mmCIF file of C-alpha atoms in Angstrom:
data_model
loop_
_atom_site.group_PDB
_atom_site.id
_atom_site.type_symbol
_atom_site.label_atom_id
_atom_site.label_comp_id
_atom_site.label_asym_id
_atom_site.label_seq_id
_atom_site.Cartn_x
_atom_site.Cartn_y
_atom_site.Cartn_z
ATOM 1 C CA UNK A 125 20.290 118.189 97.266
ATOM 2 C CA UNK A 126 18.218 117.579 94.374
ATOM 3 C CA UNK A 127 20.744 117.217 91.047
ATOM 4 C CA UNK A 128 18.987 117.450 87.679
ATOM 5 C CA UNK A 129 21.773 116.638 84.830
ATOM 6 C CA UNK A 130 24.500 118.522 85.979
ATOM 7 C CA UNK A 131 22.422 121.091 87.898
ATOM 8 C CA UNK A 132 22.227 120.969 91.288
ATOM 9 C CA UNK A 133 19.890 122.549 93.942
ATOM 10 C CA UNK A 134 19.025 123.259 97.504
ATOM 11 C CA UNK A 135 14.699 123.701 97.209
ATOM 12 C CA UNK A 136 12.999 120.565 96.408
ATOM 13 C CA UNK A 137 10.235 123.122 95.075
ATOM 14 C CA UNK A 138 9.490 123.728 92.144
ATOM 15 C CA UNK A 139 6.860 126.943 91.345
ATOM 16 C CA UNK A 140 4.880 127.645 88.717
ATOM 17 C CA UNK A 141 4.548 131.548 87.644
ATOM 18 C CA UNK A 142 0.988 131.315 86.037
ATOM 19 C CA UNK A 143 -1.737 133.316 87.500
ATOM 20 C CA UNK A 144 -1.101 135.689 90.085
ATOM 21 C CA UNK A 145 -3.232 138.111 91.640
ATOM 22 C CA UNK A 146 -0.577 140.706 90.676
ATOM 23 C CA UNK A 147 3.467 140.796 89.978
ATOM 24 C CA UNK A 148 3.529 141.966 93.213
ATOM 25 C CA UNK A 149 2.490 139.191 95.299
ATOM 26 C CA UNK A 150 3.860 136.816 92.692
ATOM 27 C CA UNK A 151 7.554 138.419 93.514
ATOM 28 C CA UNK A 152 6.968 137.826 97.227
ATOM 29 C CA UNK A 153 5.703 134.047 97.125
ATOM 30 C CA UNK A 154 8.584 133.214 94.676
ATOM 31 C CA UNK A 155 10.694 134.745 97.005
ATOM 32 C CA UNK A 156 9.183 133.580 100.449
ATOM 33 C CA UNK A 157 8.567 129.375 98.712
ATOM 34 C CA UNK A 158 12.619 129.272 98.484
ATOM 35 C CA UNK A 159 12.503 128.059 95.237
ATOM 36 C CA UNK A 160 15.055 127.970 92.677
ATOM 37 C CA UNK A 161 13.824 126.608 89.376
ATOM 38 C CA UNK A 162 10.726 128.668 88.395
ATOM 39 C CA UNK A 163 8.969 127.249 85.370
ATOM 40 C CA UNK A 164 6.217 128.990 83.029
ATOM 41 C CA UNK A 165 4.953 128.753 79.450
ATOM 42 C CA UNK A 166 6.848 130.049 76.644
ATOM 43 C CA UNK A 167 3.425 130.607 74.492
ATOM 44 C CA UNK A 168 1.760 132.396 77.417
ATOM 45 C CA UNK A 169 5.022 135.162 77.753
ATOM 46 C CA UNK A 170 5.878 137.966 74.880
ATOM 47 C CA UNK A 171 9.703 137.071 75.408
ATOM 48 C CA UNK A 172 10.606 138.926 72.398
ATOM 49 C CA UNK A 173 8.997 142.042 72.949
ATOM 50 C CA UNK A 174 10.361 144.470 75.337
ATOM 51 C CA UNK A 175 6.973 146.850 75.583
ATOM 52 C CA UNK A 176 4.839 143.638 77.043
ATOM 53 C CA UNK A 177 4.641 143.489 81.206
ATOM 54 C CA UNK A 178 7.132 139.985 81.634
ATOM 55 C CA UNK A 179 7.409 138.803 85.041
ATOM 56 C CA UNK A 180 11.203 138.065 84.008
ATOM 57 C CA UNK A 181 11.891 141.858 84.785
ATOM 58 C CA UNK A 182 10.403 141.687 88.716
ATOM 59 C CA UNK A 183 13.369 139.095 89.410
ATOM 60 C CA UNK A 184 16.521 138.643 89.915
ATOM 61 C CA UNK A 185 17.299 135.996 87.440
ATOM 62 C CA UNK A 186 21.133 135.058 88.833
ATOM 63 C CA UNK A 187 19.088 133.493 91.642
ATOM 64 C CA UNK A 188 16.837 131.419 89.805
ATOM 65 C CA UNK A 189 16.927 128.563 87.090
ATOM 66 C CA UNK A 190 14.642 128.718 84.787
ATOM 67 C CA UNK A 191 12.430 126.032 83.516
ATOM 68 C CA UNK A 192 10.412 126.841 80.560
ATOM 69 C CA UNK A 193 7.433 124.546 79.026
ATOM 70 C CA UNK A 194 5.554 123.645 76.215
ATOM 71 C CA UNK A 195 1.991 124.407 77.456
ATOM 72 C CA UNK A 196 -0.011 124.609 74.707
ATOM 73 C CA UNK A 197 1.765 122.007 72.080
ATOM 74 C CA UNK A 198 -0.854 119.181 70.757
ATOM 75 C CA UNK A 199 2.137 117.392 68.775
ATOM 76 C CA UNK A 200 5.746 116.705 69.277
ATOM 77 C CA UNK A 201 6.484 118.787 66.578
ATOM 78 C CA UNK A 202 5.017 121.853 68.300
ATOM 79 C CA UNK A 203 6.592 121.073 71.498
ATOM 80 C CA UNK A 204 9.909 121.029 70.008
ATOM 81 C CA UNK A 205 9.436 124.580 67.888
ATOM 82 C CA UNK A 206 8.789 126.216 71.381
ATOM 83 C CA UNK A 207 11.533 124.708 73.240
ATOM 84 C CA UNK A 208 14.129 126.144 70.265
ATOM 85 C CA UNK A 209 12.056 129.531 70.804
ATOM 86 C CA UNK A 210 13.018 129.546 74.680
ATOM 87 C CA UNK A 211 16.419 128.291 73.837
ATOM 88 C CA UNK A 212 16.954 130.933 71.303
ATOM 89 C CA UNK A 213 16.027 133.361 73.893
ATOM 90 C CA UNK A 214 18.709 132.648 76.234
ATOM 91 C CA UNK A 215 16.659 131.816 79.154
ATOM 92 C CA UNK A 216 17.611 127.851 79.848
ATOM 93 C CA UNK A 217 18.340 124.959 77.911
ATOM 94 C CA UNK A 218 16.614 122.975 80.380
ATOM 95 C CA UNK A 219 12.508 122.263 79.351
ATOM 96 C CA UNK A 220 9.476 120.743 80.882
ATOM 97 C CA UNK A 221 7.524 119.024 77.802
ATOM 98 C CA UNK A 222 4.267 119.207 78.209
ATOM 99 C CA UNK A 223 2.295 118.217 75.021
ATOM 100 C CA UNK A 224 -1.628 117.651 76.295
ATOM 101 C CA UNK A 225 -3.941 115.167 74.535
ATOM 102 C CA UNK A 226 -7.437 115.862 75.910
ATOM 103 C CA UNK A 227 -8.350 119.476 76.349
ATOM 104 C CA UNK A 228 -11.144 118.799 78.958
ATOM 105 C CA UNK A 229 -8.928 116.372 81.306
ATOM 106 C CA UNK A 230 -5.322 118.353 80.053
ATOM 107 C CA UNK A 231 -3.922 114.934 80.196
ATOM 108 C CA UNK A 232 -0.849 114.231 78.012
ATOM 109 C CA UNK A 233 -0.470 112.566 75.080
ATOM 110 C CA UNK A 234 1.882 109.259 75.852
ATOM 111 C CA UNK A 235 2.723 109.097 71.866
ATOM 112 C CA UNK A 236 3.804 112.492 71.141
ATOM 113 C CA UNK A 237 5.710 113.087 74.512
ATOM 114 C CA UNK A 238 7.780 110.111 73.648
ATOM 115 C CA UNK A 239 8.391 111.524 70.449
ATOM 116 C CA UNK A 240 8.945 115.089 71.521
ATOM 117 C CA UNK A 241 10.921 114.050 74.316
ATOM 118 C CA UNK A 242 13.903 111.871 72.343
ATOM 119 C CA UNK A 243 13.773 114.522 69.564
ATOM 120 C CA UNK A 244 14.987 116.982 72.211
ATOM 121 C CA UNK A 245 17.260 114.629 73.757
ATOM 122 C CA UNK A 246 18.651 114.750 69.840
ATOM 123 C CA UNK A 247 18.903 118.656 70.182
ATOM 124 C CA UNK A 248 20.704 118.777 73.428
ATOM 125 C CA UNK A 249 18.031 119.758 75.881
ATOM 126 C CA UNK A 250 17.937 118.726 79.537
ATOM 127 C CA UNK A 251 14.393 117.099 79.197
ATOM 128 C CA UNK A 252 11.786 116.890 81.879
ATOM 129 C CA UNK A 253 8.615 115.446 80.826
ATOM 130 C CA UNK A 254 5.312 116.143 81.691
ATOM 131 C CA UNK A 255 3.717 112.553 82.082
ATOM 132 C CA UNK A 256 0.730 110.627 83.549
ATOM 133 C CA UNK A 257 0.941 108.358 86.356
ATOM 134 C CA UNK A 258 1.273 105.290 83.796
ATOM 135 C CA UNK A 259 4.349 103.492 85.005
ATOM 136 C CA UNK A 260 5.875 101.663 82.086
ATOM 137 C CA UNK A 261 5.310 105.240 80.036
ATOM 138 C CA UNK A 262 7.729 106.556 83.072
ATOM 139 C CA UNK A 263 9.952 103.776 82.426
ATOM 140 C CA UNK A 264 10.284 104.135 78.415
ATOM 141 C CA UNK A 265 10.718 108.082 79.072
ATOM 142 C CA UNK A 266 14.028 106.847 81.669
ATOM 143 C CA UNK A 267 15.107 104.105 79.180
ATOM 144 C CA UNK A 268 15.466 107.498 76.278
ATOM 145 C CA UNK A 269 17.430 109.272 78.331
ATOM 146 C CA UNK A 270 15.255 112.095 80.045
ATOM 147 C CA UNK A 271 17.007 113.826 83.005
ATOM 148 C CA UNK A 272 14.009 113.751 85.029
ATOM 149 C CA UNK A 273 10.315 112.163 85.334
ATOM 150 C CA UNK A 274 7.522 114.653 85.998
ATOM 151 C CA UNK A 275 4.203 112.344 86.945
ATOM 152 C CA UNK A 276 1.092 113.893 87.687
ATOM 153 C CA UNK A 277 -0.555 113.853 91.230
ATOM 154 C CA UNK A 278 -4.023 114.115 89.502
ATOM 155 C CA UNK A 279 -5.333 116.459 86.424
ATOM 156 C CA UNK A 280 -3.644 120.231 86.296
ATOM 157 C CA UNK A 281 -4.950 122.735 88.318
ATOM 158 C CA UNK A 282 -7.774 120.326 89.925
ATOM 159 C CA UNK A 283 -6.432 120.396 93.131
ATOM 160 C CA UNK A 284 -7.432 116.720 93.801
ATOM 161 C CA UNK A 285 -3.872 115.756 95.588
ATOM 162 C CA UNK A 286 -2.781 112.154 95.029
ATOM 163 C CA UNK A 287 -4.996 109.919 93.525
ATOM 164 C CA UNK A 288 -3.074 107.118 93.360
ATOM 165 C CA UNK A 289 -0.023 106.964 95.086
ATOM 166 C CA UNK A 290 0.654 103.269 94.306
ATOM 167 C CA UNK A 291 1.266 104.009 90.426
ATOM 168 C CA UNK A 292 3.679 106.765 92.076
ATOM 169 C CA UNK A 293 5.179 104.667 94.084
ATOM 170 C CA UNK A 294 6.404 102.038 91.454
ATOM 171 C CA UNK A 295 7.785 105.386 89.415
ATOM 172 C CA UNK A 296 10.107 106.228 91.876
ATOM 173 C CA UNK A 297 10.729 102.945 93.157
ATOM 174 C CA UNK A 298 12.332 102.261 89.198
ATOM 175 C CA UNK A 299 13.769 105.136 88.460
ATOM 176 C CA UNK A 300 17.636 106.143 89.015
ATOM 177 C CA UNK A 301 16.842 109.831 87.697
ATOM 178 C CA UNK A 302 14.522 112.339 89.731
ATOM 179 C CA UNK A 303 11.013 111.619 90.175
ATOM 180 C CA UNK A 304 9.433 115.451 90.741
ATOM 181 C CA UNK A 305 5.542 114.993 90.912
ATOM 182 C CA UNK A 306 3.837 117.743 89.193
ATOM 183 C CA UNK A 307 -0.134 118.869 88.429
ATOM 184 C CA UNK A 308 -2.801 118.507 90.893
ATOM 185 C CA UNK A 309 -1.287 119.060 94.401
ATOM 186 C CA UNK A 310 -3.749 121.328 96.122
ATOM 187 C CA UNK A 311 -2.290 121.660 100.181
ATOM 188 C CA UNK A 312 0.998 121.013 101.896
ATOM 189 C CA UNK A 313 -0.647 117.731 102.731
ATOM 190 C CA UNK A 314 -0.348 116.602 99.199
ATOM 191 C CA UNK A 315 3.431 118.036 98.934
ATOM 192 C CA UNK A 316 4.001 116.228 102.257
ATOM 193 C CA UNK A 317 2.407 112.975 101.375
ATOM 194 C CA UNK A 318 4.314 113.202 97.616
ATOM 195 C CA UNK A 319 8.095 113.428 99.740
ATOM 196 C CA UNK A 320 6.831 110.780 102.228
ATOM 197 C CA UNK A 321 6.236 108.388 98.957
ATOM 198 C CA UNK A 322 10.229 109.156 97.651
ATOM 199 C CA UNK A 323 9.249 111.366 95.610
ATOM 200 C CA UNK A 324 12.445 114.016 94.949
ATOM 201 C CA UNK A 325 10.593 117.371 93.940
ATOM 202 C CA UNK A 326 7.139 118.558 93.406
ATOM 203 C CA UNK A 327 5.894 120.963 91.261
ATOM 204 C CA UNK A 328 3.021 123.750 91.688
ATOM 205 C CA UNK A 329 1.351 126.624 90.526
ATOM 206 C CA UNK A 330 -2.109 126.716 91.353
ATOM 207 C CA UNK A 331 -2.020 126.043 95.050
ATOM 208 C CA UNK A 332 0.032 128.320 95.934
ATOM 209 C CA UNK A 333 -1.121 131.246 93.022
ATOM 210 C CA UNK A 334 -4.929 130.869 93.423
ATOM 211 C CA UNK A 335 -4.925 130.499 97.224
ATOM 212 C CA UNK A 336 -6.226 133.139 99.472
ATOM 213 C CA UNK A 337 -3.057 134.298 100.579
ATOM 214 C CA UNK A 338 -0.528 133.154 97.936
ATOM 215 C CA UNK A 339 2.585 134.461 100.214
ATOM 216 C CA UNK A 340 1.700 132.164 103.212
ATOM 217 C CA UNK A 341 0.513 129.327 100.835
ATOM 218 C CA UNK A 342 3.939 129.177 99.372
ATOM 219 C CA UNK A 343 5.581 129.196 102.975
ATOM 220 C CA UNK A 344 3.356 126.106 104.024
ATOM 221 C CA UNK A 345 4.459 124.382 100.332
ATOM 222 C CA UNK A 346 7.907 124.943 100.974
ATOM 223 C CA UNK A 347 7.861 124.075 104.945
ATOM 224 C CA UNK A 348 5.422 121.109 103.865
ATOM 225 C CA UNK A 349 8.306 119.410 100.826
ATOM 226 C CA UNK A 350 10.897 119.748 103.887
ATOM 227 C CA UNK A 351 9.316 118.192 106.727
ATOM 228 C CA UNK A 352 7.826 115.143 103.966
ATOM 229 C CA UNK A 353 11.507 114.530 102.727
ATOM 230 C CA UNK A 354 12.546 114.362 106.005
ATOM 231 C CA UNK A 355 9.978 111.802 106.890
ATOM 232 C CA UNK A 356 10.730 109.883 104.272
ATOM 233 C CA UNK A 357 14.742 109.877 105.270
ATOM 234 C CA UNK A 358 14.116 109.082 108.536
ATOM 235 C CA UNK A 359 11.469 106.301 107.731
ATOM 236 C CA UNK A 360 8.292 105.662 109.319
ATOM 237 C CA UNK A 361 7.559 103.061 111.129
ATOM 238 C CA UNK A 362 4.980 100.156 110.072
ATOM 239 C CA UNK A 363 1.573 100.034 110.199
ATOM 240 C CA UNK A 364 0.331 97.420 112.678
ATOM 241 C CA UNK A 365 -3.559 96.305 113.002
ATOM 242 C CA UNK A 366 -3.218 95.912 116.805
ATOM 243 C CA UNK A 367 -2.074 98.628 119.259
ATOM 244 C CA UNK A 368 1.183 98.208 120.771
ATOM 245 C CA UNK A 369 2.064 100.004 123.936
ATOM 246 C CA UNK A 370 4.214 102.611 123.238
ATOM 247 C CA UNK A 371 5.888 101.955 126.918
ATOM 248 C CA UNK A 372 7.632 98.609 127.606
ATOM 249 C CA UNK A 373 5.903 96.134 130.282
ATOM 250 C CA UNK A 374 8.683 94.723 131.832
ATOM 251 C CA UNK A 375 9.895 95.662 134.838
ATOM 252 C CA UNK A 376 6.457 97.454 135.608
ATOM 253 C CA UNK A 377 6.058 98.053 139.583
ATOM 254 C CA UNK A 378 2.720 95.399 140.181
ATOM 255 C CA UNK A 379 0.811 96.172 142.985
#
């Protein structure tokens, strides 16, 4: 089981709630993917104002966790203002910090994520940040006291997959709290290939949201984390640079 804090949870999946084709088929890959933490940003959602369309009302919450972000924050400071909002609005006092620091590559900003990140901590947040693949940044974010790491496979939304799994690797290799990769997966290869490195979650949106058929998308994500943490569990075997018959020789009938 995947335990976050004190929370604990069946799905190693993660889903993102941004850009549907309609509630509709959002509703039905939430429900078919299995997940139970469903994230989304608190800037993007009118959660004050009960005559707005909120995707909140198509679900039944007592089966989810929520996990709102800070999409949209340039500075620590910001960051922090919207996680109060979502805690003031009862959804979760769990939050993914996401504070970006290039608006053409939507990278984050190492500085203020630290900075947003312990200030939470301070506030009593279960903290998940939002990081880049650097692995001494995933290491300071651990040594603060964050409840999970949250490195991206390559830039949001790009659908690249793992660029380079050896920074990932020596994340999850150091870390005693999860290690969910997040941004940039684009097939259940990539959501595989993350659980075959160790990796204990991943997060999407896009993949599954802007596929052709979001519904089946989200069944191959969630079918695709499974069978990769199940690889990893049962350990593959080494790679050799010489073929080695997979049937012994000895005792072979010679004619």
């Amino acid at each position: 089981m995947l335990k976050i804090a004190d929370k604990t949870f069946q799905s190693r999946l993660l889903l993102g709630t941004g850009k549907y084709p309609s509630f509709e088929i959002q509703k039905e890959a939430v429900a078919k993917s299995e997940s139970e933490i469903l994230t989304f940003a608190v800037r993007r959602m009118n959660i004050f104002e009960e005559s707005q369309p909120n995707f909140l009302e198509q679900l039944d919450l007592s089966k989810y966790t929520l996990l709102p972000n800070t999409a949209g924050a340039k500075t620590a400071e910001e960051a922090v203002r919207i996680a109060k909002l979502a805690k003031a609005s009862g959804l979760c006092d769990m939050i993914k910090v996401e504070v970006i620091g290039c608006d053409r590559s939507l990278l984050p900003d190492p500085v203020e994520t630290l900075k947003a990140s312990e200030m939470l901590l301070e506030e009593g947040f279960i903290v998940l940040p939002y990081t880049s693949d650097d692995v001494v940044l995933a290491r300071k974010l651990e040594e603060l006291g964050v409840h999970a790491i949250m490195p991206g496979a390559s830039p949001i939304g790009s659908g690249q997959g793992i660029l380079n799994p050896l920074n990932l690797s020596f994340i999850i290799e150091q870390s005693k709290v999860p290690v969910i990769i997040d941004a940039g997966i684009g097939s259940p290869s990539d959501a595989a290939l993350a659980m075959e490195l160790g990796a204990d979650g991943v997060l999407l949106n896009t993949a599954v949201s802007a596929a052709n058929d979001p519904v089946k998308m989200a069944i191959a994500m969630k079918t695709a984390i499974e069978a990769g943490r199940m690889g990893y569990e049962a350990g593959r075997i080494a790679k050799k640079d010489y073929a080695i018959a997979s049937s012994p020789t000895e005792g072979m009938i010679t004619t």
